[in-house]
Short mmCIF file of C-alpha atoms in Angstrom, two decimals:
data_model
loop_
_atom_site.label_atom_id
_atom_site.label_comp_id
_atom_site.label_asym_id
_atom_site.label_seq_id
_atom_site.Cartn_x
_atom_site.Cartn_y
_atom_site.Cartn_z
CA UNK A 1 22.00 70.58 -32.75
CA UNK A 2 24.20 73.63 -32.20
CA UNK A 3 27.47 71.85 -32.83
CA UNK A 4 29.02 72.08 -36.28
CA UNK A 5 30.07 69.12 -38.37
CA UNK A 6 33.67 69.96 -37.56
CA UNK A 7 32.89 69.71 -33.87
CA UNK A 8 31.29 66.32 -34.21
CA UNK A 9 34.46 65.02 -35.82
CA UNK A 10 36.58 66.63 -33.16
CA UNK A 11 34.72 64.92 -30.35
CA UNK A 12 34.54 61.63 -32.22
CA UNK A 13 38.33 61.74 -32.59
CA UNK A 14 38.50 61.95 -28.80
CA UNK A 15 36.19 58.95 -28.55
CA UNK A 16 38.44 57.15 -31.06
CA UNK A 17 41.45 57.80 -28.80
CA UNK A 18 39.56 56.02 -26.05
CA UNK A 19 38.73 53.15 -28.40
CA UNK A 20 42.44 52.76 -29.19
CA UNK A 21 43.22 52.44 -25.48
CA UNK A 22 40.74 49.57 -25.40
CA UNK A 23 42.43 47.95 -28.41
CA UNK A 24 45.81 48.20 -26.68
CA UNK A 25 44.34 46.33 -23.73
CA UNK A 26 42.76 43.67 -25.93
CA UNK A 27 39.27 44.92 -25.20
CA UNK A 28 36.64 45.33 -27.91
CA UNK A 29 37.70 48.77 -29.17
CA UNK A 30 34.85 51.11 -28.41
CA UNK A 31 35.34 54.55 -26.89
CA UNK A 32 33.00 57.28 -25.72
CA UNK A 33 33.05 60.86 -24.51
CA UNK A 34 30.33 63.04 -23.00
CA UNK A 35 30.29 66.71 -23.92
CA UNK A 36 28.62 69.56 -22.04
CA UNK A 37 28.88 73.18 -23.20
CA UNK A 38 31.55 72.16 -25.73
CA UNK A 39 33.72 70.67 -22.96
CA UNK A 40 34.45 66.98 -22.61
CA UNK A 41 33.32 66.04 -19.09
CA UNK A 42 33.82 62.27 -19.32
CA UNK A 43 35.95 59.85 -21.34
CA UNK A 44 35.82 56.08 -21.20
CA UNK A 45 36.55 52.92 -23.11
CA UNK A 46 35.19 49.43 -22.97
CA UNK A 47 36.64 47.51 -20.00
CA UNK A 48 34.50 44.40 -19.81
CA UNK A 49 37.51 42.07 -19.78
CA UNK A 50 39.59 43.96 -17.26
CA UNK A 51 36.70 44.41 -14.87
CA UNK A 52 35.07 41.01 -15.55
CA UNK A 53 31.87 42.96 -15.93
CA UNK A 54 29.53 42.98 -18.91
CA UNK A 55 28.12 46.31 -17.78
CA UNK A 56 31.48 48.08 -18.26
CA UNK A 57 30.79 49.27 -21.80
CA UNK A 58 32.35 52.57 -22.82
CA UNK A 59 29.00 54.35 -22.85
CA UNK A 60 27.99 53.08 -19.40
CA UNK A 61 31.26 54.16 -17.83
CA UNK A 62 31.07 57.53 -19.60
CA UNK A 63 27.48 58.14 -18.47
CA UNK A 64 28.34 57.26 -14.87
CA UNK A 65 31.46 59.47 -14.97
CA UNK A 66 29.53 62.38 -16.51
CA UNK A 67 26.82 62.11 -13.85
CA UNK A 68 29.49 62.14 -11.15
CA UNK A 69 31.00 65.22 -12.78
CA UNK A 70 27.79 67.23 -12.85
CA UNK A 71 26.42 65.78 -9.60
CA UNK A 72 23.16 64.90 -11.32
CA UNK A 73 21.98 61.66 -12.84
CA UNK A 74 20.23 63.50 -15.66
CA UNK A 75 22.37 64.57 -18.59
CA UNK A 76 19.75 66.24 -20.76
CA UNK A 77 22.09 68.99 -21.93
CA UNK A 78 24.94 66.63 -22.74
CA UNK A 79 25.94 64.88 -25.95
CA UNK A 80 27.21 61.32 -25.95
CA UNK A 81 29.77 60.49 -28.63
CA UNK A 82 30.54 56.82 -29.09
CA UNK A 83 32.55 55.15 -31.82
CA UNK A 84 30.07 52.32 -32.47
CA UNK A 85 26.27 52.08 -32.37
CA UNK A 86 25.27 51.44 -28.75
CA UNK A 87 23.75 48.13 -27.68
CA UNK A 88 20.35 47.81 -26.04
CA UNK A 89 21.83 48.16 -22.54
CA UNK A 90 23.67 51.37 -23.39
CA UNK A 91 20.78 52.85 -25.33
CA UNK A 92 18.61 52.18 -22.30
CA UNK A 93 21.10 53.91 -20.03
CA UNK A 94 21.21 56.90 -22.41
CA UNK A 95 17.41 57.07 -22.25
CA UNK A 96 17.35 56.99 -18.45
CA UNK A 97 19.96 59.76 -18.41
CA UNK A 98 17.66 61.75 -20.73
CA UNK A 99 20.54 62.38 -23.11
CA UNK A 100 19.09 64.53 -25.88
CA UNK A 101 21.97 64.11 -28.31
CA UNK A 102 23.65 60.86 -29.21
CA UNK A 103 26.29 60.69 -31.94
CA UNK A 104 27.90 57.48 -33.07
CA UNK A 105 30.40 56.38 -35.70
CA UNK A 106 29.96 52.89 -37.15
CA UNK A 107 26.70 50.99 -37.37
CA UNK A 108 26.57 47.70 -35.43
CA UNK A 109 24.00 45.61 -37.25
CA UNK A 110 24.21 42.58 -35.00
CA UNK A 111 23.94 43.98 -31.48
CA UNK A 112 23.14 47.64 -32.10
CA UNK A 113 19.97 48.99 -30.49
CA UNK A 114 18.36 50.29 -33.68
CA UNK A 115 16.95 46.96 -34.73
CA UNK A 116 14.75 47.04 -31.62
CA UNK A 117 13.27 50.44 -32.38
CA UNK A 118 14.04 53.78 -30.83
CA UNK A 119 15.24 52.94 -27.35
CA UNK A 120 16.73 56.40 -26.76
CA UNK A 121 14.88 59.19 -24.94
CA UNK A 122 11.79 60.27 -26.89
CA UNK A 123 13.31 63.73 -27.34
CA UNK A 124 16.78 62.45 -28.27
CA UNK A 125 18.32 63.31 -31.62
CA UNK A 126 20.55 60.65 -33.09
CA UNK A 127 23.38 61.37 -35.53
CA UNK A 128 25.05 58.36 -37.15
CA UNK A 129 28.11 57.85 -39.29
CA UNK A 130 30.59 60.39 -37.89
CA UNK A 131 34.05 59.02 -38.78
CA UNK A 132 32.26 55.71 -39.35
CA UNK A 133 35.10 54.27 -41.42
CA UNK A 134 37.77 54.84 -38.78
CA UNK A 135 35.47 53.67 -36.00
CA UNK A 136 34.54 50.52 -37.87
CA UNK A 137 38.14 49.80 -38.93
CA UNK A 138 39.20 49.48 -35.29
CA UNK A 139 36.51 46.87 -34.73
CA UNK A 140 37.54 44.94 -37.85
CA UNK A 141 41.17 45.03 -36.75
CA UNK A 142 40.25 43.62 -33.35
CA UNK A 143 38.11 40.77 -34.68
CA UNK A 144 40.63 39.92 -37.42
CA UNK A 145 43.28 39.52 -34.71
CA UNK A 146 40.95 37.33 -32.66
CA UNK A 147 40.33 35.01 -35.59
CA UNK A 148 44.07 34.39 -36.08
CA UNK B 1 14.52 24.98 -14.36
CA UNK B 2 15.63 22.75 -11.47
CA UNK B 3 14.36 25.05 -8.74
CA UNK B 4 10.98 24.37 -7.20
CA UNK B 5 8.20 26.89 -6.90
CA UNK B 6 8.95 27.12 -3.21
CA UNK B 7 12.52 28.09 -4.00
CA UNK B 8 11.47 30.82 -6.38
CA UNK B 9 9.40 32.38 -3.64
CA UNK B 10 12.23 32.02 -1.14
CA UNK B 11 14.65 33.90 -3.38
CA UNK B 12 12.06 36.47 -4.35
CA UNK B 13 11.50 37.19 -0.66
CA UNK B 14 15.20 37.97 -0.43
CA UNK B 15 14.89 40.30 -3.41
CA UNK B 16 11.88 41.91 -1.67
CA UNK B 17 14.03 42.57 1.40
CA UNK B 18 16.40 44.46 -0.86
CA UNK B 19 13.49 46.39 -2.38
CA UNK B 20 12.40 47.43 1.12
CA UNK B 21 15.87 48.84 1.82
CA UNK B 22 15.42 50.95 -1.31
CA UNK B 23 12.02 52.15 -0.08
CA UNK B 24 13.53 53.13 3.27
CA UNK B 25 16.05 55.27 1.40
CA UNK B 26 13.37 56.86 -0.78
CA UNK B 27 14.61 55.04 -3.87
CA UNK B 28 12.25 53.35 -6.33
CA UNK B 29 11.77 50.07 -4.45
CA UNK B 30 13.26 47.37 -6.64
CA UNK B 31 15.52 44.65 -5.32
CA UNK B 32 17.45 41.81 -6.91
CA UNK B 33 19.47 38.75 -5.97
CA UNK B 34 21.62 36.43 -8.06
CA UNK B 35 21.60 32.74 -7.20
CA UNK B 36 24.22 30.14 -8.12
CA UNK B 37 23.93 26.51 -6.97
CA UNK B 38 21.08 27.49 -4.65
CA UNK B 39 23.26 30.07 -2.91
CA UNK B 40 22.67 33.81 -3.10
CA UNK B 41 25.92 35.29 -4.40
CA UNK B 42 24.77 38.89 -4.86
CA UNK B 43 22.10 41.16 -3.39
CA UNK B 44 21.36 44.71 -4.47
CA UNK B 45 18.72 47.39 -4.53
CA UNK B 46 18.11 50.37 -6.69
CA UNK B 47 20.44 53.25 -5.76
CA UNK B 48 20.02 55.72 -8.60
CA UNK B 49 19.30 58.61 -6.25
CA UNK B 50 22.06 57.96 -3.76
CA UNK B 51 24.67 57.43 -6.45
CA UNK B 52 23.31 60.08 -8.85
CA UNK B 53 23.59 57.39 -11.48
CA UNK B 54 20.87 56.09 -13.76
CA UNK B 55 22.84 52.89 -14.30
CA UNK B 56 22.59 51.93 -10.61
CA UNK B 57 19.47 49.78 -10.99
CA UNK B 58 19.18 46.78 -8.67
CA UNK B 59 19.79 44.30 -11.49
CA UNK B 60 22.90 46.13 -12.77
CA UNK B 61 24.45 46.26 -9.31
CA UNK B 62 23.56 42.62 -8.68
CA UNK B 63 25.03 41.47 -12.00
CA UNK B 64 28.25 43.38 -11.37
CA UNK B 65 28.48 42.02 -7.82
CA UNK B 66 27.81 38.46 -8.97
CA UNK B 67 30.49 38.71 -11.65
CA UNK B 68 32.93 39.98 -9.05
CA UNK B 69 32.00 37.06 -6.83
CA UNK B 70 32.61 34.38 -9.44
CA UNK B 71 35.51 36.21 -11.13
CA UNK B 72 33.83 35.84 -14.51
CA UNK B 73 31.69 38.24 -16.45
CA UNK B 74 29.49 35.40 -17.69
CA UNK B 75 26.76 34.19 -15.38
CA UNK B 76 25.22 31.46 -17.52
CA UNK B 77 24.60 29.14 -14.57
CA UNK B 78 23.06 31.83 -12.41
CA UNK B 79 19.48 32.92 -11.88
CA UNK B 80 18.55 36.57 -11.52
CA UNK B 81 15.59 37.30 -9.25
CA UNK B 82 14.22 40.81 -9.42
CA UNK B 83 11.05 42.21 -7.90
CA UNK B 84 9.92 44.10 -10.99
CA UNK B 85 10.19 43.44 -14.73
CA UNK B 86 13.62 44.71 -15.85
CA UNK B 87 13.97 47.72 -18.12
CA UNK B 88 15.69 47.61 -21.50
CA UNK B 89 19.06 48.50 -19.96
CA UNK B 90 18.90 45.73 -17.38
CA UNK B 91 17.56 43.15 -19.84
CA UNK B 92 20.48 44.02 -22.10
CA UNK B 93 22.92 43.54 -19.23
CA UNK B 94 21.32 40.17 -18.40
CA UNK B 95 21.76 39.15 -22.04
CA UNK B 96 25.43 40.15 -22.10
CA UNK B 97 25.96 38.18 -18.89
CA UNK B 98 24.33 35.19 -20.65
CA UNK B 99 21.98 34.70 -17.71
CA UNK B 100 19.89 31.65 -18.60
CA UNK B 101 17.26 32.13 -15.92
CA UNK B 102 15.52 35.36 -15.10
CA UNK B 103 12.64 35.47 -12.59
CA UNK B 104 10.70 38.59 -11.82
CA UNK B 105 7.74 39.59 -9.69
CA UNK B 106 5.53 42.39 -10.98
CA UNK B 107 5.07 43.35 -14.61
CA UNK B 108 6.17 46.87 -15.53
CA UNK B 109 4.08 47.77 -18.54
CA UNK B 110 5.52 51.23 -19.09
CA UNK B 111 9.27 50.73 -18.99
CA UNK B 112 9.62 46.95 -18.85
CA UNK B 113 11.70 45.34 -21.60
CA UNK B 114 9.01 42.95 -22.84
CA UNK B 115 7.28 45.47 -25.04
CA UNK B 116 10.45 45.64 -27.13
CA UNK B 117 10.63 41.89 -27.73
CA UNK B 118 12.88 39.33 -26.17
CA UNK B 119 15.97 41.26 -25.19
CA UNK B 120 17.27 38.52 -22.90
CA UNK B 121 19.82 35.91 -23.98
CA UNK B 122 18.39 33.67 -26.72
CA UNK B 123 18.68 30.67 -24.39
CA UNK B 124 17.24 32.46 -21.36
CA UNK B 125 14.11 31.21 -19.68
CA UNK B 126 11.89 33.87 -18.17
CA UNK B 127 9.53 33.27 -15.26
CA UNK B 128 7.14 36.08 -14.38
CA UNK B 129 4.74 36.75 -11.55
CA UNK B 130 6.53 35.30 -8.52
CA UNK B 131 5.12 37.20 -5.51
CA UNK B 132 3.89 39.74 -8.04
CA UNK B 133 1.39 41.27 -5.67
CA UNK B 134 3.90 42.01 -2.92
CA UNK B 135 6.47 43.25 -5.43
CA UNK B 136 3.95 45.53 -7.12
CA UNK B 137 2.52 46.79 -3.83
CA UNK B 138 5.91 48.25 -2.85
CA UNK B 139 6.02 50.19 -6.11
CA UNK B 140 2.46 51.47 -5.59
CA UNK B 141 3.32 52.55 -2.05
CA UNK B 142 6.34 54.48 -3.30
CA UNK B 143 4.52 56.31 -6.07
CA UNK B 144 1.49 57.03 -3.86
CA UNK B 145 3.85 58.72 -1.38
CA UNK B 146 5.45 60.73 -4.17
CA UNK B 147 2.09 62.01 -5.35
CA UNK B 148 1.27 63.37 -1.90
#
């Protein structure tokens, strides 16, 4: 991966901004950005509540927006940054989009895709744990609020 | 499942109509309908080419449309009919939507979700093989054309 560690954190901070928008709107706080040639071409946050749509995960919206941006459904040269380990649905979408680089923050042991094997594109490289603590803290804050 | 075998075939024929629209538009011919209280509340076909969007599978579009129709992201009382075994992405979406009944036509051994385990909702009942031959024949026709 050509990007430096500093860059990963930079882009993950942008994904975290998106996650905070979700938190403000009482959505599960997950954010994502898609990067091409060091430029962010798509930003999105989870909007399942607002849209009454289980498919409106941050990653799905970001992948759709990125494809619109480049005018191509394949995003092989792009990197997806997402604050939390993608679910099966989103990992499947990343595979179909042929995303070769996926970077996430916090592990999601319950509904993350990794327990089902490698669902990403066969050529995809996965980097985990970038700003994991901050990414995970947002989730904990959300669920702690919900329990009150 | 309360529906009779006759009913399954009836709804699968409607999904097949959708798949044929996809074929006409040179899309991979997969169609889906969502049924609630014996009524079809959503119909969709694969539009990944037209929309330049890998997430635009028939099932995804049908789930989103059904949720819009009922004004609720959960579709526990609905049945999804789809002509071909869903992929990992679509199975994940069906799980999030809590779909309790999923019926498909033809197996998809290469990219179908079943090789990864049960990705549907834990309470979901799966029925396979309804009009499998007709559903599979459309796929074969499409890929035979592509090879020419």
